[in-house]
Amino acid sequence: MTSPSNPEPVRVIVVGAGFAGLTAAIECKRKGCSVLMLESFKELKPLGDVISFGGNAGTIFQRWPGVEEQLDPICHTSDRLAFYDYRGDHIYTQVWADEVEYGKKFNGHRGEIHEIVYKHALSVGVEIRLDQRVAEYFETDTEAGVVVNGERITADVIFAADGVRSTARKIVLGHEDKPKSSGYAVYRAWMPSDDLAKNPLTAHLVNDGDKHVGYLGPDIHFLAASLKNGKDFSWVLTHKDEADVEESWSAPGDVEDAVRVVEGWTPIVHAIIRATPQEKLVDWKLVYRDPLPTWISPKARIALVRICKPLRLVAHEQFAPRTSTPPLHLSLPYHPSNTKRQFILNSDQGGDAAHPFLPTSIQGASQAMEDGTTFAVCLQLAGKAKIPEAVRAYEKIRYDRVKAAQKTGETTRDKWHKTDFDRLKANPTSIKLAREKWLLDHDAEAHAYAAYADTVASLRPNVEPRPSL
């Protein structure tokens, strides 16, 4: 991103070391930026459970030397997903062969994959500072910055990827908003498969290679998978939950409570849950926040990651160039996060500073990586002199695609949870997981390069905007 006419690299601060933040940092570094990453945790440990990356994210992993080779041994390898109803009757088996042309997917343990990507970021020269708690965001017409542990740090632009609790939301929204319950919750677990291998009811799930199964019931679904040739096992149970949610929405789960959710279900599901060590179970409330009218700060020097919400979608504003205004300076409260909570939440989401994807989208982490990649391309093409242009283009290029990807999570959840089991016998393929070409066979980097010029032109006054998918 340097040239004789622009010798200084763009200075980028990335807040949050999830998949969105790490991708943005790596891609910005690849494209010549000076990158500083700030993460609030004192140390990063390989915690969490299963996470899925589609071919659209696999394309990004494969551009990073050595990463694909490190991911292969730890990722899930089954070629199908077998669906059953809650009584244990087989419905349909979906085979992934048709997806090969969409690119390589990577599904595995969130913490293990994150550790590989984190180390890659260090290897390419990203400066990462841990134990950095952002207390303030601010911006002027020429720079943006944060106050961290009493230190004032500035850059040309900030990428706020510090999760659904992001304090950067306040600088965009103008006030602090609270998370709301979606009406659903998820029990999640990752555990060794030893006990499952000893039980005749479950041995077939962990012997002879990796397996992937799903059980559907009235307003409930249960997904389970073995990994590493059956050595490890992961399951998720999504169900109705009307509990009030405040700032903390994850807690240790109770095995017996989880069993009660699936009362009357096939003994296989009960056996899986009862084989779960108590300390491996998490009770995770699915939350959302009200949609923001924009992804970016008033002076377009601070960008959030993805702006949509699980239950209601809104159109975004069109932005004409802003006039010069006084510096914006907000003092933001720090909300300490529970370590287990952070990694569990991010198991399906890579960067939720704006909204959490529903797990049934199976796209949260992949879209987070697309966010980071697109952001880096926009900075590269705009250069240091046109940072606001880059940030506004990033928002415009990503918005409609993210909204459409997020919608797939609602569609899948409703399809599985509102199933008419009598009619399902006549049309078993109706519960297939949608795996669409437009979503999976997508190269975010190539698309951003191709779309950037038209996007910038569409953001100028009196030009009809053109959505980008």
CSV table of C-alpha atoms in Angstrom, one decimal, residues 19 95 125 162 171 199 234 264 307 340 422 429 440 464:
chain,number,residue,atom,x,y,z
A,19,PHE,CA,-11.7,-14.4,13.5
A,95,VAL,CA,-24.3,-35.7,1.2
A,125,GLY,CA,4.3,-9.4,11.5
A,162,ASP,CA,-14.4,-7.0,19.7
A,171,ILE,CA,-19.6,5.7,19.2
A,199,ASN,CA,-22.0,-47.4,25.0
A,234,SER,CA,-19.3,-32.1,20.0
A,264,GLY,CA,-39.4,-38.3,25.4
A,307,ILE,CA,-24.7,-4.7,11.1
A,340,LYS,CA,-15.4,-19.1,28.9
A,422,ASP,CA,-46.5,-36.2,9.2
A,429,THR,CA,-35.7,-33.4,1.4
A,440,LEU,CA,-20.3,-20.6,-0.5
A,464,GLU,CA,-28.5,5.6,-7.6
